[in-house]
Coordinates of C-alpha atoms in Angstrom, one line a residue:
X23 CA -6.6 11.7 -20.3
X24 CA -6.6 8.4 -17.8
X25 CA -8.8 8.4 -15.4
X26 CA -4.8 8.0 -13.0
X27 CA -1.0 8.0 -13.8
X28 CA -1.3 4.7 -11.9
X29 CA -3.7 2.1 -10.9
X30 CA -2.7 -0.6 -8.1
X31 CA -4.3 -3.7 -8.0
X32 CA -4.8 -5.6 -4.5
X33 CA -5.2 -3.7 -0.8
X34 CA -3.3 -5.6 1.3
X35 CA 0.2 -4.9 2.2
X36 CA 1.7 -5.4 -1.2
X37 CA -1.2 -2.7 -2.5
X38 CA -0.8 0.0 0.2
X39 CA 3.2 0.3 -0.4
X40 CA 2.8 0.2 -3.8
X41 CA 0.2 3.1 -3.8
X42 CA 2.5 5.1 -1.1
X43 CA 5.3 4.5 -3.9
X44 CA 3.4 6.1 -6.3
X45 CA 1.6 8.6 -4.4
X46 CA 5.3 10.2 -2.8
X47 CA 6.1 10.5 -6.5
X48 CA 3.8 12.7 -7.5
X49 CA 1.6 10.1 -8.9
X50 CA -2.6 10.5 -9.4
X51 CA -2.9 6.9 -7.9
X52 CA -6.2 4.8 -7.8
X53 CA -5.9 1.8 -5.8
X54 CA -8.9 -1.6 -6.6
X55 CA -9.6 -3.8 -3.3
X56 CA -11.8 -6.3 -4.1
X57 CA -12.8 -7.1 -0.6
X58 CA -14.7 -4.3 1.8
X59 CA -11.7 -2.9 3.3
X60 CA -7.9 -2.1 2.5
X61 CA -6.9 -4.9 4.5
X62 CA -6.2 -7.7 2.2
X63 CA -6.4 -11.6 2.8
X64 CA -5.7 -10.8 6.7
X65 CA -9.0 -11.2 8.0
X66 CA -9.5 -14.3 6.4
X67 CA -6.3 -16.3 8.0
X68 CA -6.3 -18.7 11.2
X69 CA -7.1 -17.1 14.6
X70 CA -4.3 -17.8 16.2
X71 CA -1.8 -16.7 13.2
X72 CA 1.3 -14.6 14.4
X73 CA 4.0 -12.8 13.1
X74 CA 7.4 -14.6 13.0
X75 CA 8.7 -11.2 13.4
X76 CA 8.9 -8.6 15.6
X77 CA 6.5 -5.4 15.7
X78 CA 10.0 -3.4 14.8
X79 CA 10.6 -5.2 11.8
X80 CA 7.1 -5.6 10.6
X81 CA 6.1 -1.9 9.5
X82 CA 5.2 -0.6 6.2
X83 CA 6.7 2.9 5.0
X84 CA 5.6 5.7 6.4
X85 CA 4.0 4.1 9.7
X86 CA 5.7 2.4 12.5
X87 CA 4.1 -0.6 14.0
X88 CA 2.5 0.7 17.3
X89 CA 3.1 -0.9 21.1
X90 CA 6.5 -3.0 22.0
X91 CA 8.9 -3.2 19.3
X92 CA 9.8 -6.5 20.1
X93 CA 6.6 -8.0 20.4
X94 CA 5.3 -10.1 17.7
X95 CA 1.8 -8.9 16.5
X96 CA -1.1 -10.8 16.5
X97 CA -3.5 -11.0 13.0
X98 CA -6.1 -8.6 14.5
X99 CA -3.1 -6.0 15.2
X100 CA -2.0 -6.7 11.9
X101 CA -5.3 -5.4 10.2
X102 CA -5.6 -2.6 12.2
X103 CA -1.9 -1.3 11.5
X104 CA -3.2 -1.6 7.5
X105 CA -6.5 0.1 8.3
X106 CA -3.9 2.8 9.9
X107 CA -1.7 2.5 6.6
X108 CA -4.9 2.8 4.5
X109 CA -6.3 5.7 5.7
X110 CA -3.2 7.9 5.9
X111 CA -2.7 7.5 1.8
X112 CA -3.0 9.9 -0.4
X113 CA -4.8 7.9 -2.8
X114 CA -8.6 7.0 -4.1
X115 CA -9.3 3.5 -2.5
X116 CA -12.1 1.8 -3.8
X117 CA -13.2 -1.4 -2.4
X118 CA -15.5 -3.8 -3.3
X119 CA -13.8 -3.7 -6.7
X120 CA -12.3 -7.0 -7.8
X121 CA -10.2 -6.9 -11.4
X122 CA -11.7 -9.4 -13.7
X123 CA -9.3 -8.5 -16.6
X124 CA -6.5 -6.1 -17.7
X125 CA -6.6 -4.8 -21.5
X126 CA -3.6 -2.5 -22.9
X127 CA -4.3 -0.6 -25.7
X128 CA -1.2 1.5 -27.4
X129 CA 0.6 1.9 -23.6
X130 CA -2.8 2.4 -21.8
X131 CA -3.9 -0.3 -19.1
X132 CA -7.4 -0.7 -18.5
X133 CA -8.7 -2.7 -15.3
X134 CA -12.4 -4.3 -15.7
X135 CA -13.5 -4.9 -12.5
X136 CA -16.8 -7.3 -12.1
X137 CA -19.3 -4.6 -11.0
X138 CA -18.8 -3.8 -14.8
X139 CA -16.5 -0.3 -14.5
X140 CA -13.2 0.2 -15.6
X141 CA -10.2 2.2 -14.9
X142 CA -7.2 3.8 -16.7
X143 CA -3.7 4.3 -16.2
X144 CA -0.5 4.2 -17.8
X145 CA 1.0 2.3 -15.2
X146 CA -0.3 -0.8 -13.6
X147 CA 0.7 -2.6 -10.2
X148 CA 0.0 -5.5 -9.3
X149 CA 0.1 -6.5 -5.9
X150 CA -2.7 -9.0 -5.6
X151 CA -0.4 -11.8 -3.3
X152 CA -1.2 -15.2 -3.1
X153 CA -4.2 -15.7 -0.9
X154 CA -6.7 -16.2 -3.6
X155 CA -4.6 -19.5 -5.2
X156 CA -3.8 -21.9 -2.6
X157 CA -1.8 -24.8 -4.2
X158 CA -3.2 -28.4 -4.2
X159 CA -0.6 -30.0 -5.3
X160 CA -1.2 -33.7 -7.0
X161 CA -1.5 -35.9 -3.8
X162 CA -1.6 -40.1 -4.0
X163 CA -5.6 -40.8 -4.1
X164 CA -6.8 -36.9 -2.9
X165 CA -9.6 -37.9 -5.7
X166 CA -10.6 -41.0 -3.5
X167 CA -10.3 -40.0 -0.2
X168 CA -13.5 -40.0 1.6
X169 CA -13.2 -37.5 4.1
X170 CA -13.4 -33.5 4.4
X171 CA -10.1 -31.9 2.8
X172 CA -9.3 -28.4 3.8
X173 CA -6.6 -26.2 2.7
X174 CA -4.8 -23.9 5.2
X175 CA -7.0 -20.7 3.9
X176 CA -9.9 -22.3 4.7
X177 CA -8.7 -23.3 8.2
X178 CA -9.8 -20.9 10.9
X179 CA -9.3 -22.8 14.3
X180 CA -9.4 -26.1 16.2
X181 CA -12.7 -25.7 18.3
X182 CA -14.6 -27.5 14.7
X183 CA -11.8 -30.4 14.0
X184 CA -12.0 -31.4 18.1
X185 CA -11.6 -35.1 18.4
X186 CA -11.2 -36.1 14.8
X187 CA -8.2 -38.1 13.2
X188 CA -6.6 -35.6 11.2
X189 CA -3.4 -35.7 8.8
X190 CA -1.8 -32.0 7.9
X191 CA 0.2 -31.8 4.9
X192 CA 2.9 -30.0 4.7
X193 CA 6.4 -29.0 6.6
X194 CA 6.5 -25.1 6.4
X195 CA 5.8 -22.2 9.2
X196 CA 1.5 -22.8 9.1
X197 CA 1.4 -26.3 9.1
X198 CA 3.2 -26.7 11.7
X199 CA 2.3 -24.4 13.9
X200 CA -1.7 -25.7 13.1
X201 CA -0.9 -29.0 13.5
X202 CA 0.7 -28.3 16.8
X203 CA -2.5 -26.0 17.5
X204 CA -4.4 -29.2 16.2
X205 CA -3.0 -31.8 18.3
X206 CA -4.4 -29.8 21.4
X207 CA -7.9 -31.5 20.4
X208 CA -7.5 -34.2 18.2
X209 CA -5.4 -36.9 17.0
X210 CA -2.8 -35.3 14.5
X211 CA -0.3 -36.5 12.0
X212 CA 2.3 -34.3 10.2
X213 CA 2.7 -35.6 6.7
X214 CA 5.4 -34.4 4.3
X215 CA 7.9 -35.4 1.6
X216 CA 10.7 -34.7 4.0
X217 CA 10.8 -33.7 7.7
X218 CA 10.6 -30.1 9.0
X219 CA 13.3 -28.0 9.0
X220 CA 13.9 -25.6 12.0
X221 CA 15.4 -22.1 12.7
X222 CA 16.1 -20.8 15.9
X223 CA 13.5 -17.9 16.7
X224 CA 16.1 -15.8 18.5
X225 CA 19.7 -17.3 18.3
X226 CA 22.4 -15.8 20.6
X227 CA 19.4 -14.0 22.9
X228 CA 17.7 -12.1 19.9
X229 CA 15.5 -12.4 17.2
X230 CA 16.6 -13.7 13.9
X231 CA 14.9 -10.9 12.2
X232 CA 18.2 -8.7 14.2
X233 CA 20.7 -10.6 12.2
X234 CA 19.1 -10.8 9.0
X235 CA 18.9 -7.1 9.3
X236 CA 22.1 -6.4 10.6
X237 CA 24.0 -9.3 8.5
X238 CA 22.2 -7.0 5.2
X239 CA 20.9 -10.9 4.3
X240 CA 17.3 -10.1 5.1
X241 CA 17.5 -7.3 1.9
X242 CA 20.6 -8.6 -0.4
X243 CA 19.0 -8.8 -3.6
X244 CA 19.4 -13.1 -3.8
X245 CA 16.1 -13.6 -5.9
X246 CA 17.2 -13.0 -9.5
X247 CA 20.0 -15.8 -8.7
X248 CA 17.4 -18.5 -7.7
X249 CA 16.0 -21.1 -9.6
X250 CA 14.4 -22.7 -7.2
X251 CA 13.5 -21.4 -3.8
X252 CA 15.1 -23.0 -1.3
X253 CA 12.9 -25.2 1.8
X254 CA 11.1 -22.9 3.9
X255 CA 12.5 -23.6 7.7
X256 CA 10.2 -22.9 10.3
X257 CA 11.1 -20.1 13.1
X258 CA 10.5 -21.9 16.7
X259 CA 11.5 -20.9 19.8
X260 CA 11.4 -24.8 20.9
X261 CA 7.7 -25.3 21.2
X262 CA 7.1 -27.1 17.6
X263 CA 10.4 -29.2 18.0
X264 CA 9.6 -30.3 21.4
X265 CA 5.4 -31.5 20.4
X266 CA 6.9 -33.5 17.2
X267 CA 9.6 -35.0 19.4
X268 CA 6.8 -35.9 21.9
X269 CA 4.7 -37.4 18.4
X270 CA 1.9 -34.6 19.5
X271 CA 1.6 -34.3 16.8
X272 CA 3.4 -37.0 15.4
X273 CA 5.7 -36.4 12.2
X274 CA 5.3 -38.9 9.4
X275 CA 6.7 -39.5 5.6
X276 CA 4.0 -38.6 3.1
X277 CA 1.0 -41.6 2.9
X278 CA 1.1 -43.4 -0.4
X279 CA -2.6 -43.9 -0.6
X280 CA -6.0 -42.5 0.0
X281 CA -8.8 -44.7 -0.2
X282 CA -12.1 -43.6 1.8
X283 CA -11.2 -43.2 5.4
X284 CA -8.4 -45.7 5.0
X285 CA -4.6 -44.4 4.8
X286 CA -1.6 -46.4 3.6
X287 CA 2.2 -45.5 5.2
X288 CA 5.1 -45.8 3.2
X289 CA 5.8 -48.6 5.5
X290 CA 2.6 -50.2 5.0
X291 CA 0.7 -49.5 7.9
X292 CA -2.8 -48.3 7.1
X293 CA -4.8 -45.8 9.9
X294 CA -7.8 -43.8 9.4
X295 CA -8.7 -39.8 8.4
X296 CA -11.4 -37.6 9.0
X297 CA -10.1 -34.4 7.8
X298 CA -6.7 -33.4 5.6
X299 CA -5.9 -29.8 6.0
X300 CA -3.2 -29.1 3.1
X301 CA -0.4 -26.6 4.1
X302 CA 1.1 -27.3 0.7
X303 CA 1.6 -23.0 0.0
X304 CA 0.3 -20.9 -2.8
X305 CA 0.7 -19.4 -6.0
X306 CA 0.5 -16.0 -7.7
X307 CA -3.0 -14.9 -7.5
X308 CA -3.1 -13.4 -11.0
X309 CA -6.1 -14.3 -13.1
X310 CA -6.8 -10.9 -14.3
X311 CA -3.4 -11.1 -16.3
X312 CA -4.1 -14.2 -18.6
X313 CA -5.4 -12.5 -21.2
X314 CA -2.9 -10.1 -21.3
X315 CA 0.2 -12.0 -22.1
X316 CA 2.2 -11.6 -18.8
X317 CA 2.6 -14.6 -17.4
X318 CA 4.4 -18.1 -18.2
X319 CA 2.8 -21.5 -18.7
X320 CA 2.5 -22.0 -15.0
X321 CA 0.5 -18.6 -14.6
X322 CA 3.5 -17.2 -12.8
X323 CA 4.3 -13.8 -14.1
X324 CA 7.1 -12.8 -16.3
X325 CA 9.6 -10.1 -14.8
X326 CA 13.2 -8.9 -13.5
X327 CA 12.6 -7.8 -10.1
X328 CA 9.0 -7.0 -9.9
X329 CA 9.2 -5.0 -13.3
X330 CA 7.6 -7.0 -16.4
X331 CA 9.8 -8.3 -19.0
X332 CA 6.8 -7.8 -20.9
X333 CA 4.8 -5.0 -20.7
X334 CA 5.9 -1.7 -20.5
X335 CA 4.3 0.3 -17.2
X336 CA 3.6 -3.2 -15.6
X337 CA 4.8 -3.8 -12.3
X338 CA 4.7 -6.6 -9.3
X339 CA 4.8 -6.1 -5.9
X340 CA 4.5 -9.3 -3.3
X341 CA 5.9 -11.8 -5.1
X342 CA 8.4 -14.5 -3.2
X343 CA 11.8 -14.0 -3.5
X344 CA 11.0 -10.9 -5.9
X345 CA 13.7 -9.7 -5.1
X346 CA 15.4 -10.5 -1.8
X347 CA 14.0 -13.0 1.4
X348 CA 11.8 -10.6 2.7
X349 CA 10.0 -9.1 -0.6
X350 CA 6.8 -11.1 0.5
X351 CA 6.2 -9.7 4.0
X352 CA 5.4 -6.8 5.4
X353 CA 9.0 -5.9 6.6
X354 CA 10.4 -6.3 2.5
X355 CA 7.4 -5.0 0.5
X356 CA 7.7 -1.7 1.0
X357 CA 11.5 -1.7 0.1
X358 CA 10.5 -3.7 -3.6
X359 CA 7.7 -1.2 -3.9
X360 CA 10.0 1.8 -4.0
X361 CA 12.6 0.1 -6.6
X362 CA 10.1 -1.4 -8.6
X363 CA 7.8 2.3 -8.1
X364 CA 11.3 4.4 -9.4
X365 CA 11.9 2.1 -12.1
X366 CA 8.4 2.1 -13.8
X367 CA 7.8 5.8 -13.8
X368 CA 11.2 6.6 -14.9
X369 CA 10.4 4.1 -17.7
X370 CA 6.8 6.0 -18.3
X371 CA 7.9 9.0 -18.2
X372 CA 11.3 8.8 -20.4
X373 CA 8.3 7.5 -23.1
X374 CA 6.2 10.7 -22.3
X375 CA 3.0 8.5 -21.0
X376 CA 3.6 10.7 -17.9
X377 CA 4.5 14.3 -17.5
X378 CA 8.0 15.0 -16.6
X379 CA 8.0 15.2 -12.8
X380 CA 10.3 15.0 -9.4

């Protein structure tokens, strides 16, 4: 006997559709948070953060999003809804319990955690997101620069970063919109390899999360096809567009150099940093799987839709462009959670490491 037929690892959003998944098929599921609640990275994001989409298209299976449909929830309304999620599972939850490494032994996965216990399962989630790698990617003279660096996860709000000279990285949805925050209280640049790219937040009098949905885009199963992801645009409703038009903050090409406080321009023009707050993204927060032989070079893991290529039983839920556009947030992971769900119990059970159920 295992100690589950499944174990999920990760409580955030990814982790509480998985374990729904599995739990409405039957499943004994255990579900490891290594944090004190089932809640995920959300506490642990900017203050100000909000959805880019509205409370209607932001729910998880099983639970709508509470209040005004077509409001667009704030992070503290965001980690309530997941306590809400959490604690309407059918599942054992047990927090404080971060993986430290995955064995498999003859079909069996086994999850150290680093309090020192372990768990069994056949089957194995893994739906830890991205929060716990934030990418620095190789920056002209980071090594020298003489001021404080940040990285968007570390970032909170302004109130500490008033009346420095600041340079944000990046050209996606949270650099922006922190830069933009940024510039309310100190003197901000927007550096990035090439400009901002920008979506209408509602086109034609509604949201674009409407037309994705109606348009079947937003689901239409695009991933598989991509070999790249394409350049993230960022969803404004005019505010960002107008403050980088007005240079507040002002929009630059990425500096050449680093060199104490100094900072060289591709043009030549040198100007002075206190702080760099990097919005340069993420990767796949999956240490626990080295050892296991699941993932590529680059630590990314190996799979066809959020079902491993190489393990039998092992599943992904979370990942960008897993599947579709929205397999990363809250209004796509519950869709990926069923396939990929359906597809590895099928598979355990057609090799009898699960009874044969509904």
């Amino acid at each position: 006997m295992t100690d589950y037929d499944a174990v999920v690892i990760g409580g955030g959003q990814s982790g509480l559709a998985a374990a729904h998944a599995l739990s409405t098929r039957g499943l004994r599921t255990g579900l490891l948070e290594a944090g004190d609640e089932p809640v995920g990275a959300w506490p642990h994001y900017y203050d100000s953060l909000t959805l880019f989409s509205p409370a209607k298209y932001s729910a998880l299976p099983g639970l709508a999003f509470p209040g005004d449909p077509q409001r667009y929830p704030r992070r503290d309304e965001v980690i309530d809804y997941l306590r809400r999620c959490a604690a309407g599972l059918d599942v054992d939850i047990v927090t404080g319990s971060r993986v430290e490494t995955v064995t498999c032994d003859t079909g069996v996965y086994t999850a150290h955690t680093t309090t020192g216990s372990s768990v069994t399962a056949p089957i194995l989630m893994a739906a830890t997101g991205y929060f716990g790698s934030p990418n620095t990617p190789p920056l002209p003279g980071l090594d020298t620069f003489g001021g404080t660096v940040l990285h968007t996860s570390d970032y909170r709000g302004p109130a500490a970063l008033a009346g420095q000279n600041i340079i944000v990285v990046g050209a996606g949805n949270s650099a922006v919109q922190i830069a933009t925050e940024l510039a309310e209280v100190a003197i901000v640049t927007l550096a990035s390899r090439r400009p901002p790219k920008f979506m209408p937040q509602r086109p034609f009098g509604r949201d674009v999360h409407f037309w994705l949905t109606v348009t079947g885009f937003d689901r239409a199963p695009l991933g598989p096809l991509l070999r790249t992801p394409p350049t993230q645009q960022v969803l404004d409703t005019g505010r960002y567009r107008r403050a980088l038009a007005s240079d507040n903050p002002q929009p630059r090409p990425l500096f050449t150099g680093l060199d104490g406080d100094r900072v060289t321009w591709p043009d030549g023009a040198t100007t002075t940093a206190d702080t760099l707050v990097l919005g340069t993204g993420y990767r796949p927060h999956l240490p626990y799987l080295t050892g296991l032989g699941a993932l590529d070079g680059s630590d990314r893991p190996l799979h066809r839709q959020g079902v491993s290529t190489t393990h039998a039983g092992l599943g992904y839920v979370g990942l960008e462009w897993q599947r579709s556009l929205s397999s990363a947030s809250l209004r796509g992971v519950g869709r990926d959670a069923d396939r990929v769900a359906g597809r590895v119990v099928a598979a355990a059970r057609a090799r009898r490491a699960l009874p044969i159920g509904p």
